[in-house]
mmCIF file with all atom_site columns, C-alpha atoms and ligand atoms in Angstrom:
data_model
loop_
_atom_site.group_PDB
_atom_site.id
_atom_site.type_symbol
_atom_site.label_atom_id
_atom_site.label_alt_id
_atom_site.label_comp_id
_atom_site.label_asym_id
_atom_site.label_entity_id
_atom_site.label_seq_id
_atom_site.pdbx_PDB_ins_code
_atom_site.Cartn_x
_atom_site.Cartn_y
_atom_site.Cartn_z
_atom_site.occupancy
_atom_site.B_iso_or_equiv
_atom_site.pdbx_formal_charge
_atom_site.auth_seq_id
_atom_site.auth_comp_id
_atom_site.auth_asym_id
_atom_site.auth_atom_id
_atom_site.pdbx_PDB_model_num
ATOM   1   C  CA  . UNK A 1 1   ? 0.000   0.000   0.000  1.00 45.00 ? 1   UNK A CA  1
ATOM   2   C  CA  . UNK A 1 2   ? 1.352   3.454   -0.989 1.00 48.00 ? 2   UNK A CA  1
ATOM   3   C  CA  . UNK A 1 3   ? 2.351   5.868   2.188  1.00 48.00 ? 3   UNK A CA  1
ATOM   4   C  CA  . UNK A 1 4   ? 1.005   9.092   2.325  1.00 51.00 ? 4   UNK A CA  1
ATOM   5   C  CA  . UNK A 1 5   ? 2.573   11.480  4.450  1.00 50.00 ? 5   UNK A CA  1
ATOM   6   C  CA  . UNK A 1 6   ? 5.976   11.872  5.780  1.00 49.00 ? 6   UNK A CA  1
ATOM   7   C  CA  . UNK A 1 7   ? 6.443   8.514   6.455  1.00 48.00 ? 7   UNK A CA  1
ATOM   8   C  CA  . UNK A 1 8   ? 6.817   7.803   2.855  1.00 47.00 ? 8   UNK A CA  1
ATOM   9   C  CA  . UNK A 1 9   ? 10.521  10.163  3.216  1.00 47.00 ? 9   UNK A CA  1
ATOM   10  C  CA  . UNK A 1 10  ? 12.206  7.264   5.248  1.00 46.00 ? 10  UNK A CA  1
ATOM   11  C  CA  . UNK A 1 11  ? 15.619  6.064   3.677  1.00 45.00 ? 11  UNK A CA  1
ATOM   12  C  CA  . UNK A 1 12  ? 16.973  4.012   6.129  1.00 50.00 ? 12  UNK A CA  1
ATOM   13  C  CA  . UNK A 1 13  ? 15.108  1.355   7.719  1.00 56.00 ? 13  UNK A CA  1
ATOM   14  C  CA  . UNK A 1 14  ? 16.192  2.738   11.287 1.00 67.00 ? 14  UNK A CA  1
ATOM   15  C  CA  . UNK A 1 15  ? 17.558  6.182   10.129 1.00 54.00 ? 15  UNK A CA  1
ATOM   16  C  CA  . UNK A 1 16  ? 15.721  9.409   11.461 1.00 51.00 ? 16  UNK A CA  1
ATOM   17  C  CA  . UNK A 1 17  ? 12.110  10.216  10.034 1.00 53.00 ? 17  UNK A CA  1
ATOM   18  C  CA  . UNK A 1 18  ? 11.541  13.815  8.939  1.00 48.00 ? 18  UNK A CA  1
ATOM   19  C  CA  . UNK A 1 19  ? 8.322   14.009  11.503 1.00 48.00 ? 19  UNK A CA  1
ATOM   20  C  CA  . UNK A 1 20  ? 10.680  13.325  14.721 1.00 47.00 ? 20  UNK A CA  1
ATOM   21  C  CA  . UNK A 1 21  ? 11.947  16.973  13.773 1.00 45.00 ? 21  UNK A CA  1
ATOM   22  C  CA  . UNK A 1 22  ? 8.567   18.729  13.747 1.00 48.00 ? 22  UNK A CA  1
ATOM   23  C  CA  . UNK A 1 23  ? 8.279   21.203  16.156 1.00 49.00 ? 23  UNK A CA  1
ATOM   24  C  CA  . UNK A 1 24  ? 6.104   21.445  18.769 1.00 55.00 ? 24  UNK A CA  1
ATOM   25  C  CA  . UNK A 1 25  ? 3.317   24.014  18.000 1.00 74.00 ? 25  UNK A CA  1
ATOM   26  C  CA  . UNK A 1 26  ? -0.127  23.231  18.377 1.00 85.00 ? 26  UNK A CA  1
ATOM   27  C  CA  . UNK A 1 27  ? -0.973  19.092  17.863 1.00 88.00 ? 27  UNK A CA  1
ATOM   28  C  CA  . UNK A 1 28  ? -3.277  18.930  15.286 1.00 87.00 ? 28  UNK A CA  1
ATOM   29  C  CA  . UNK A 1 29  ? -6.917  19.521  16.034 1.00 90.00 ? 29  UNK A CA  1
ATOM   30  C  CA  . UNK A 1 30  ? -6.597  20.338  19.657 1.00 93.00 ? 30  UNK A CA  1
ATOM   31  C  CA  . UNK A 1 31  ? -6.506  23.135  22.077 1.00 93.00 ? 31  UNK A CA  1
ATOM   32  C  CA  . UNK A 1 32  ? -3.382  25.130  22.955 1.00 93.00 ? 32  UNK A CA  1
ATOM   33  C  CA  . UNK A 1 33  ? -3.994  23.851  26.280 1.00 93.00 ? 33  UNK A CA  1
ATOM   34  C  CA  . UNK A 1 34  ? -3.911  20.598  25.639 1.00 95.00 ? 34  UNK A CA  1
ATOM   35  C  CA  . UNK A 1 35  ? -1.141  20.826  22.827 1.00 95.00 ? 35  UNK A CA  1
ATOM   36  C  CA  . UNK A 1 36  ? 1.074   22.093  25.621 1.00 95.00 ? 36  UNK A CA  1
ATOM   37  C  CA  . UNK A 1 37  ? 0.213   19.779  27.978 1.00 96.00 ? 37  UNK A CA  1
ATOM   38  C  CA  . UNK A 1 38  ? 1.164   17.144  25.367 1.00 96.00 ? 38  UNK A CA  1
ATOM   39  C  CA  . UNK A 1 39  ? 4.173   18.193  24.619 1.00 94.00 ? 39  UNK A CA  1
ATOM   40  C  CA  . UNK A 1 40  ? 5.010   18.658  28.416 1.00 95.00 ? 40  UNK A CA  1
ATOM   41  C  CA  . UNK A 1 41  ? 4.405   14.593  29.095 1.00 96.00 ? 41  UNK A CA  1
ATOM   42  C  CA  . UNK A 1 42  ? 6.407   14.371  25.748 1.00 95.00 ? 42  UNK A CA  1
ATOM   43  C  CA  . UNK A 1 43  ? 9.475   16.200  26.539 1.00 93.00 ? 43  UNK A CA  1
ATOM   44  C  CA  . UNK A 1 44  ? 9.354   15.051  30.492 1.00 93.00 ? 44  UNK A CA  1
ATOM   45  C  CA  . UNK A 1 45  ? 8.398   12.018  30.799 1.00 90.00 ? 45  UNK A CA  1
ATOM   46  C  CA  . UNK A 1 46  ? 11.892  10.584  29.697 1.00 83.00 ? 46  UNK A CA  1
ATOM   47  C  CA  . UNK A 1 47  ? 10.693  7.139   27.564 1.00 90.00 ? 47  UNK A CA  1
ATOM   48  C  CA  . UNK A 1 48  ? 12.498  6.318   24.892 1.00 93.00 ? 48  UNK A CA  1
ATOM   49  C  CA  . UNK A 1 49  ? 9.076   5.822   22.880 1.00 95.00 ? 49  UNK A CA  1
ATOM   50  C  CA  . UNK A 1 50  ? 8.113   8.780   23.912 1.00 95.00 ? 50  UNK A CA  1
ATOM   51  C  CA  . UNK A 1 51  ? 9.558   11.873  22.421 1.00 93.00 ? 51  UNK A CA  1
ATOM   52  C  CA  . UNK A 1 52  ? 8.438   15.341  20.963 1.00 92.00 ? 52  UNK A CA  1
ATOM   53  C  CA  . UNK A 1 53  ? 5.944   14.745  18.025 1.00 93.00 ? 53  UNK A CA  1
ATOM   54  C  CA  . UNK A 1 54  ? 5.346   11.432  19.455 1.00 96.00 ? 54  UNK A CA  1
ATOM   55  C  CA  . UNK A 1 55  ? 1.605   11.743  20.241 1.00 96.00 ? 55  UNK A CA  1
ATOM   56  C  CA  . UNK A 1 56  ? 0.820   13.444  16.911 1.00 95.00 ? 56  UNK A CA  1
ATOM   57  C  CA  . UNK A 1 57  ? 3.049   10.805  15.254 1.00 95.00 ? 57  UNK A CA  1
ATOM   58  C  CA  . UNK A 1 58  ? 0.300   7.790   17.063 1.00 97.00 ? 58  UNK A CA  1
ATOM   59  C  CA  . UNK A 1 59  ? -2.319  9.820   16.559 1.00 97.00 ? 59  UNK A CA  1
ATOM   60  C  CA  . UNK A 1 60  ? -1.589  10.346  12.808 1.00 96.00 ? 60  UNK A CA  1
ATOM   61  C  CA  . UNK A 1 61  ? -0.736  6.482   12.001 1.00 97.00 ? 61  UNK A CA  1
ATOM   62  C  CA  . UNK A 1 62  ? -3.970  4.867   14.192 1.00 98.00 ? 62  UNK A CA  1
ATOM   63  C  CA  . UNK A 1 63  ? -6.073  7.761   11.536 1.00 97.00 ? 63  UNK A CA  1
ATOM   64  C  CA  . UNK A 1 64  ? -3.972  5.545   9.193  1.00 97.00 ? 64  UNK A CA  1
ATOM   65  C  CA  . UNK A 1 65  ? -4.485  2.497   10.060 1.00 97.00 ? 65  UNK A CA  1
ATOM   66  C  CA  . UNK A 1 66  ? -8.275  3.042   9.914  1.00 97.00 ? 66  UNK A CA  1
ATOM   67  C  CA  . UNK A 1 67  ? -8.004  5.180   6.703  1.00 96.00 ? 67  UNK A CA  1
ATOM   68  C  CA  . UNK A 1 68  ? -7.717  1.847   4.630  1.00 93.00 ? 68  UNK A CA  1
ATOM   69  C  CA  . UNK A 1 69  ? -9.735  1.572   1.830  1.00 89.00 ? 69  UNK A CA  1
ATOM   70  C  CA  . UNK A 1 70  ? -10.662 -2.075  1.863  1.00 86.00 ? 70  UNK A CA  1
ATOM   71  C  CA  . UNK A 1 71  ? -13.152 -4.446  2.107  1.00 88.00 ? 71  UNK A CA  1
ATOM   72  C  CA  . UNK A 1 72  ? -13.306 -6.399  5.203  1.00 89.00 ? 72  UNK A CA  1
ATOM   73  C  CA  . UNK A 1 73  ? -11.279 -6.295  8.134  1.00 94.00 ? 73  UNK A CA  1
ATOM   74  C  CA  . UNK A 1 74  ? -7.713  -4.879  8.903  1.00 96.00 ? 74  UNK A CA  1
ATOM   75  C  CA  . UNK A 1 75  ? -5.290  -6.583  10.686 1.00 94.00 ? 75  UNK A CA  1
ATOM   76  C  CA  . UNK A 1 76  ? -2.481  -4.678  12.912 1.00 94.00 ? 76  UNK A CA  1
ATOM   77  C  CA  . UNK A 1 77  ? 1.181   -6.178  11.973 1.00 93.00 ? 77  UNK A CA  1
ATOM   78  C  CA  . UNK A 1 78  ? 4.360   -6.473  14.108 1.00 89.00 ? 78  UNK A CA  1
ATOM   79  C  CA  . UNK A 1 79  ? 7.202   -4.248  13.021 1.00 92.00 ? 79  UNK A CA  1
ATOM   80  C  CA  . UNK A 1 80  ? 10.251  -5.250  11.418 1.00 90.00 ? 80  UNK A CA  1
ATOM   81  C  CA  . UNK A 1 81  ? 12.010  -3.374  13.739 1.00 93.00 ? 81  UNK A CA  1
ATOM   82  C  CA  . UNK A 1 82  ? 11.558  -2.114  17.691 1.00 93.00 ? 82  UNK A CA  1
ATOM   83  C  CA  . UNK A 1 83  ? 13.395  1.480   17.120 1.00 95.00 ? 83  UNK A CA  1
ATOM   84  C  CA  . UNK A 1 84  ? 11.206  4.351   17.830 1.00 93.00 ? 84  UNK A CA  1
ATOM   85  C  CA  . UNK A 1 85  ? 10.708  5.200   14.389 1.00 93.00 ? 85  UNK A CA  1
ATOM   86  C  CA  . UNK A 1 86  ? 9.402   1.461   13.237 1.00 95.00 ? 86  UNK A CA  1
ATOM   87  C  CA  . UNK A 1 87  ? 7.882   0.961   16.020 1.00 95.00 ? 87  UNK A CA  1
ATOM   88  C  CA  . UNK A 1 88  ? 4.890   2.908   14.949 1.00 96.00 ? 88  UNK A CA  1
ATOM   89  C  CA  . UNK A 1 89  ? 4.631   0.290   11.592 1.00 94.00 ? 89  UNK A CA  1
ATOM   90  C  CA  . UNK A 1 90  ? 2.465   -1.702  14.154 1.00 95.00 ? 90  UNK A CA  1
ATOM   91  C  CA  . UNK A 1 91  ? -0.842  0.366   14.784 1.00 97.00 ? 91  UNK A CA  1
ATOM   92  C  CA  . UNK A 1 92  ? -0.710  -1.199  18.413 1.00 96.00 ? 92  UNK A CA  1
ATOM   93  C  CA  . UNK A 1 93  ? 2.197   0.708   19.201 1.00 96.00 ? 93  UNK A CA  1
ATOM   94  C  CA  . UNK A 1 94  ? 0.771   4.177   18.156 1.00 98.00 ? 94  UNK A CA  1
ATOM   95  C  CA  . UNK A 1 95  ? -2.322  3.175   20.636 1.00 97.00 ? 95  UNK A CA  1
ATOM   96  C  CA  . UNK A 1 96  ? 0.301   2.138   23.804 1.00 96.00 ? 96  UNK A CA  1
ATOM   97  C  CA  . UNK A 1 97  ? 1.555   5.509   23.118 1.00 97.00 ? 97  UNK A CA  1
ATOM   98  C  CA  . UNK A 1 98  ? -1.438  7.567   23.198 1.00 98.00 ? 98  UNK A CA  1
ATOM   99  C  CA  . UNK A 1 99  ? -2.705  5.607   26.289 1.00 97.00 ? 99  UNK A CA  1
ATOM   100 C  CA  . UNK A 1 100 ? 0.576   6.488   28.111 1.00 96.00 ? 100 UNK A CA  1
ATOM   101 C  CA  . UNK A 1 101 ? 0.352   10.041  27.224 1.00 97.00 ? 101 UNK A CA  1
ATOM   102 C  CA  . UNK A 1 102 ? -3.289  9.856   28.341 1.00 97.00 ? 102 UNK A CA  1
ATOM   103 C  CA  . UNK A 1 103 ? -2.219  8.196   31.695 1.00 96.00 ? 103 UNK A CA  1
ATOM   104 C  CA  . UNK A 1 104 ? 0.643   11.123  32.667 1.00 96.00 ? 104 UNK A CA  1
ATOM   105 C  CA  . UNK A 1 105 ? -1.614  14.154  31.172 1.00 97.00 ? 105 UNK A CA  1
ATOM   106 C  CA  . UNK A 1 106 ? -3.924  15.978  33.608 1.00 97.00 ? 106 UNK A CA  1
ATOM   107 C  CA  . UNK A 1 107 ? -7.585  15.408  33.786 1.00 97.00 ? 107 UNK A CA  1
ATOM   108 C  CA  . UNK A 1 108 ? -9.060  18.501  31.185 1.00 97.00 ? 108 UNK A CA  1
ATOM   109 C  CA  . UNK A 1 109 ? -6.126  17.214  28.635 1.00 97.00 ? 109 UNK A CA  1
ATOM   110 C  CA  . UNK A 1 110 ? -6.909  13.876  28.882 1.00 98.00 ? 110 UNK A CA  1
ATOM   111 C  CA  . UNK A 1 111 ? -10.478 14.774  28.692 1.00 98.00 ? 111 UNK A CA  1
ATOM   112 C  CA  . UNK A 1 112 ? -9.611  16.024  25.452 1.00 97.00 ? 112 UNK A CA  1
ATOM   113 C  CA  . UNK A 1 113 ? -7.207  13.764  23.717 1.00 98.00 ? 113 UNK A CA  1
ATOM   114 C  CA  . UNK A 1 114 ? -9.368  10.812  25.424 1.00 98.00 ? 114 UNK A CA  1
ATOM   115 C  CA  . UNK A 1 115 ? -12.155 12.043  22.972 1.00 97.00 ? 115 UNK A CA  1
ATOM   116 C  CA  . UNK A 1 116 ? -9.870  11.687  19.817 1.00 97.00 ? 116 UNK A CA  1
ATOM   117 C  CA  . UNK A 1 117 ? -8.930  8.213   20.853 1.00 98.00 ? 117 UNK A CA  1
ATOM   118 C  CA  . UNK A 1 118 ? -12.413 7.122   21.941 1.00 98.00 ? 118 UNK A CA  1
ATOM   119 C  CA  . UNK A 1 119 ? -13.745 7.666   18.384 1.00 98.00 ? 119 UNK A CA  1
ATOM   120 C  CA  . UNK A 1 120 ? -10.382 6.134   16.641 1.00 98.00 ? 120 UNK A CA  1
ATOM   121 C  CA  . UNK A 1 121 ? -11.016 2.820   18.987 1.00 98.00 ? 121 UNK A CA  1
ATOM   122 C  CA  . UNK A 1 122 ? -14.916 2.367   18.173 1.00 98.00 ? 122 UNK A CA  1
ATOM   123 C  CA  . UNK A 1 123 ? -13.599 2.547   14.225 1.00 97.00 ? 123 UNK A CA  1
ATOM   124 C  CA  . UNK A 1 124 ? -10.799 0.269   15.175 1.00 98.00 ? 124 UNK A CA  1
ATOM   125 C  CA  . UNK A 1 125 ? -12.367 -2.729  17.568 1.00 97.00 ? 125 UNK A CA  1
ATOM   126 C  CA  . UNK A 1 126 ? -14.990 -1.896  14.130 1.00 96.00 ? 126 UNK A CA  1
ATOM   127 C  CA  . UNK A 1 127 ? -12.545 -2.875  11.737 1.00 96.00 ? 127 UNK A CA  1
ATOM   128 C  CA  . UNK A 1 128 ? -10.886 -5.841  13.484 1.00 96.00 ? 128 UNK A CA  1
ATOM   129 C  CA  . UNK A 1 129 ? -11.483 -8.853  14.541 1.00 94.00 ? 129 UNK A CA  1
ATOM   130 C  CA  . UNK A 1 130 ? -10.794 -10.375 18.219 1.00 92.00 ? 130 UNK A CA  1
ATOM   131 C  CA  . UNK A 1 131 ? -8.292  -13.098 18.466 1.00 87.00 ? 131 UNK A CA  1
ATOM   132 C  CA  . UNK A 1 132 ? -9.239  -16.225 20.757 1.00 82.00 ? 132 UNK A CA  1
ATOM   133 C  CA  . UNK A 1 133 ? -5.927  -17.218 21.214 1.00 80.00 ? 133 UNK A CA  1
ATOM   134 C  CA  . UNK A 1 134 ? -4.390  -14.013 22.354 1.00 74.00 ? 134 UNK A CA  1
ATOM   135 C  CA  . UNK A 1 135 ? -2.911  -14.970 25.801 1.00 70.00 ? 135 UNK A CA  1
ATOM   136 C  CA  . UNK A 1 136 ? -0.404  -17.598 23.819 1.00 72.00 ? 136 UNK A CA  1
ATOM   137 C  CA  . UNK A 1 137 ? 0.682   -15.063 21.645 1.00 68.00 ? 137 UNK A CA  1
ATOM   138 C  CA  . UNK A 1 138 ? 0.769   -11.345 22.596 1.00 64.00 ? 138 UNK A CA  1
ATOM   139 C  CA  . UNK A 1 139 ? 3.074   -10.261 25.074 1.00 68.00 ? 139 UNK A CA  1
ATOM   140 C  CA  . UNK A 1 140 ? 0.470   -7.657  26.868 1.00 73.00 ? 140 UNK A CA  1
ATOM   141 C  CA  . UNK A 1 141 ? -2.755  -9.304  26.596 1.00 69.00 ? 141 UNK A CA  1
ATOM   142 C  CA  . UNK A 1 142 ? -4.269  -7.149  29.258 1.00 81.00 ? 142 UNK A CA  1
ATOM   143 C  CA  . UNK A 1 143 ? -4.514  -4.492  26.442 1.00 90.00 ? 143 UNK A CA  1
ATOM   144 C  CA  . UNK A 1 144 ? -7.147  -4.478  24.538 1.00 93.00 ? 144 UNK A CA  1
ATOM   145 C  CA  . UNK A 1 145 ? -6.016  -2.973  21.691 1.00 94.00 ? 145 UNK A CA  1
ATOM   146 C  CA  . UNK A 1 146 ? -3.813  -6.072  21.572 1.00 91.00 ? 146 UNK A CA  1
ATOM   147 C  CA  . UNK A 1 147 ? -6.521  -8.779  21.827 1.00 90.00 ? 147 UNK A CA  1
ATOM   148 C  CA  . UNK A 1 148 ? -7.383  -8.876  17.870 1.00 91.00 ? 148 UNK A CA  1
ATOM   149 C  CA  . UNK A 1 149 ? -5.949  -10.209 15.008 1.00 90.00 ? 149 UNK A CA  1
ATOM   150 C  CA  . UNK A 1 150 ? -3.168  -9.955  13.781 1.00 89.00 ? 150 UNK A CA  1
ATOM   151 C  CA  . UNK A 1 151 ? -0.971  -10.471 10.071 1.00 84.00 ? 151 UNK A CA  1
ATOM   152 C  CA  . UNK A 1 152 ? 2.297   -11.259 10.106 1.00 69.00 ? 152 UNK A CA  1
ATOM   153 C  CA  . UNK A 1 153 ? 4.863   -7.784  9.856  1.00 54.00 ? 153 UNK A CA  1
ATOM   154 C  CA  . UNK A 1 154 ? 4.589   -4.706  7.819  1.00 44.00 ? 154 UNK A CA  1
ATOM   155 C  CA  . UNK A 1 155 ? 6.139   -5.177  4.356  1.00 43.00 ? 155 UNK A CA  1
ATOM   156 C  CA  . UNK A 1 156 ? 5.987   -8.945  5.252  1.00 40.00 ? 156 UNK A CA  1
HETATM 157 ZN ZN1 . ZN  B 2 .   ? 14.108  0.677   13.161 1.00 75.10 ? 201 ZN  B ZN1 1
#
């Protein structure tokens, strides 16, 4: 499937992605409240997978994910790689990011991004399908973001 979006500029499997420089203005479609408060969880709260742009980055490939134009379900697929950059290749990491940011971000913030996410995960528990077997073969089956099924890796 063709990449839209800055995503499509990666060289290097592993090499730094042209969004991980964005600045960090307003994230798109919310407050400047909450935009700051974003960024504040993004630049303090010291996880490697979590990094300035990183919320708008999860936000912008779960819209992705969902964006497909195709019949029948989608399936999430594990990335070819666990840098921060191809990380995101698996739609389940962009939703354990935004969940983290929701868990560190005050309530009115959260309030707000949780709104965003709530109508991304109706589309996505929509879209996919629930996997029986999940405790054998995901590593954090308490998610349930993680519970469906999934298709072998991206590219694969
Ligand atoms: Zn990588």
């Amino acid at each position: 499937m063709p990449r839209r979006g800055p995503g499509a500029l990666r060289v290097e499997p592993c090499g730094p992605r042209v969004w991980e420089d964005l600045s960090p203005d307003r994230v798109h479609g919310f407050s400047a409240r909450t935009s700051l408060a974003i960024h504040r969880v993004e630049w303090l709260f010291g996880d490697y997978y979590l990094y300035p742009g990183a919320a708008e980055h999860a936000l912008r490939r779960y819209r992705e994910f969902l964006a497909q134009r195709r019949p029948g379900s989608l399936y999430p697929r594990y990335a070819g790689c666990s840098c921060r950059g191809c990380s995101f290749d698996d739609v389940r990491h962009a939703r354990d990011v935004l969940e983290l940011v929701l868990r560190e971000l005050p309530a009115r913030p959260r309030a707000e991004l949780k709104r965003h996410v709530a109508v991304l995960d109706a589309a996505y528990l929509e879209r996919t399908l629930p996997d029986p077997f999940t405790r054998d073969r995901q590593w954090r089956p308490g998610l349930w973001w993680r519970r469906r099924l999934a298709d072998g890796e991206e590219g694969g």
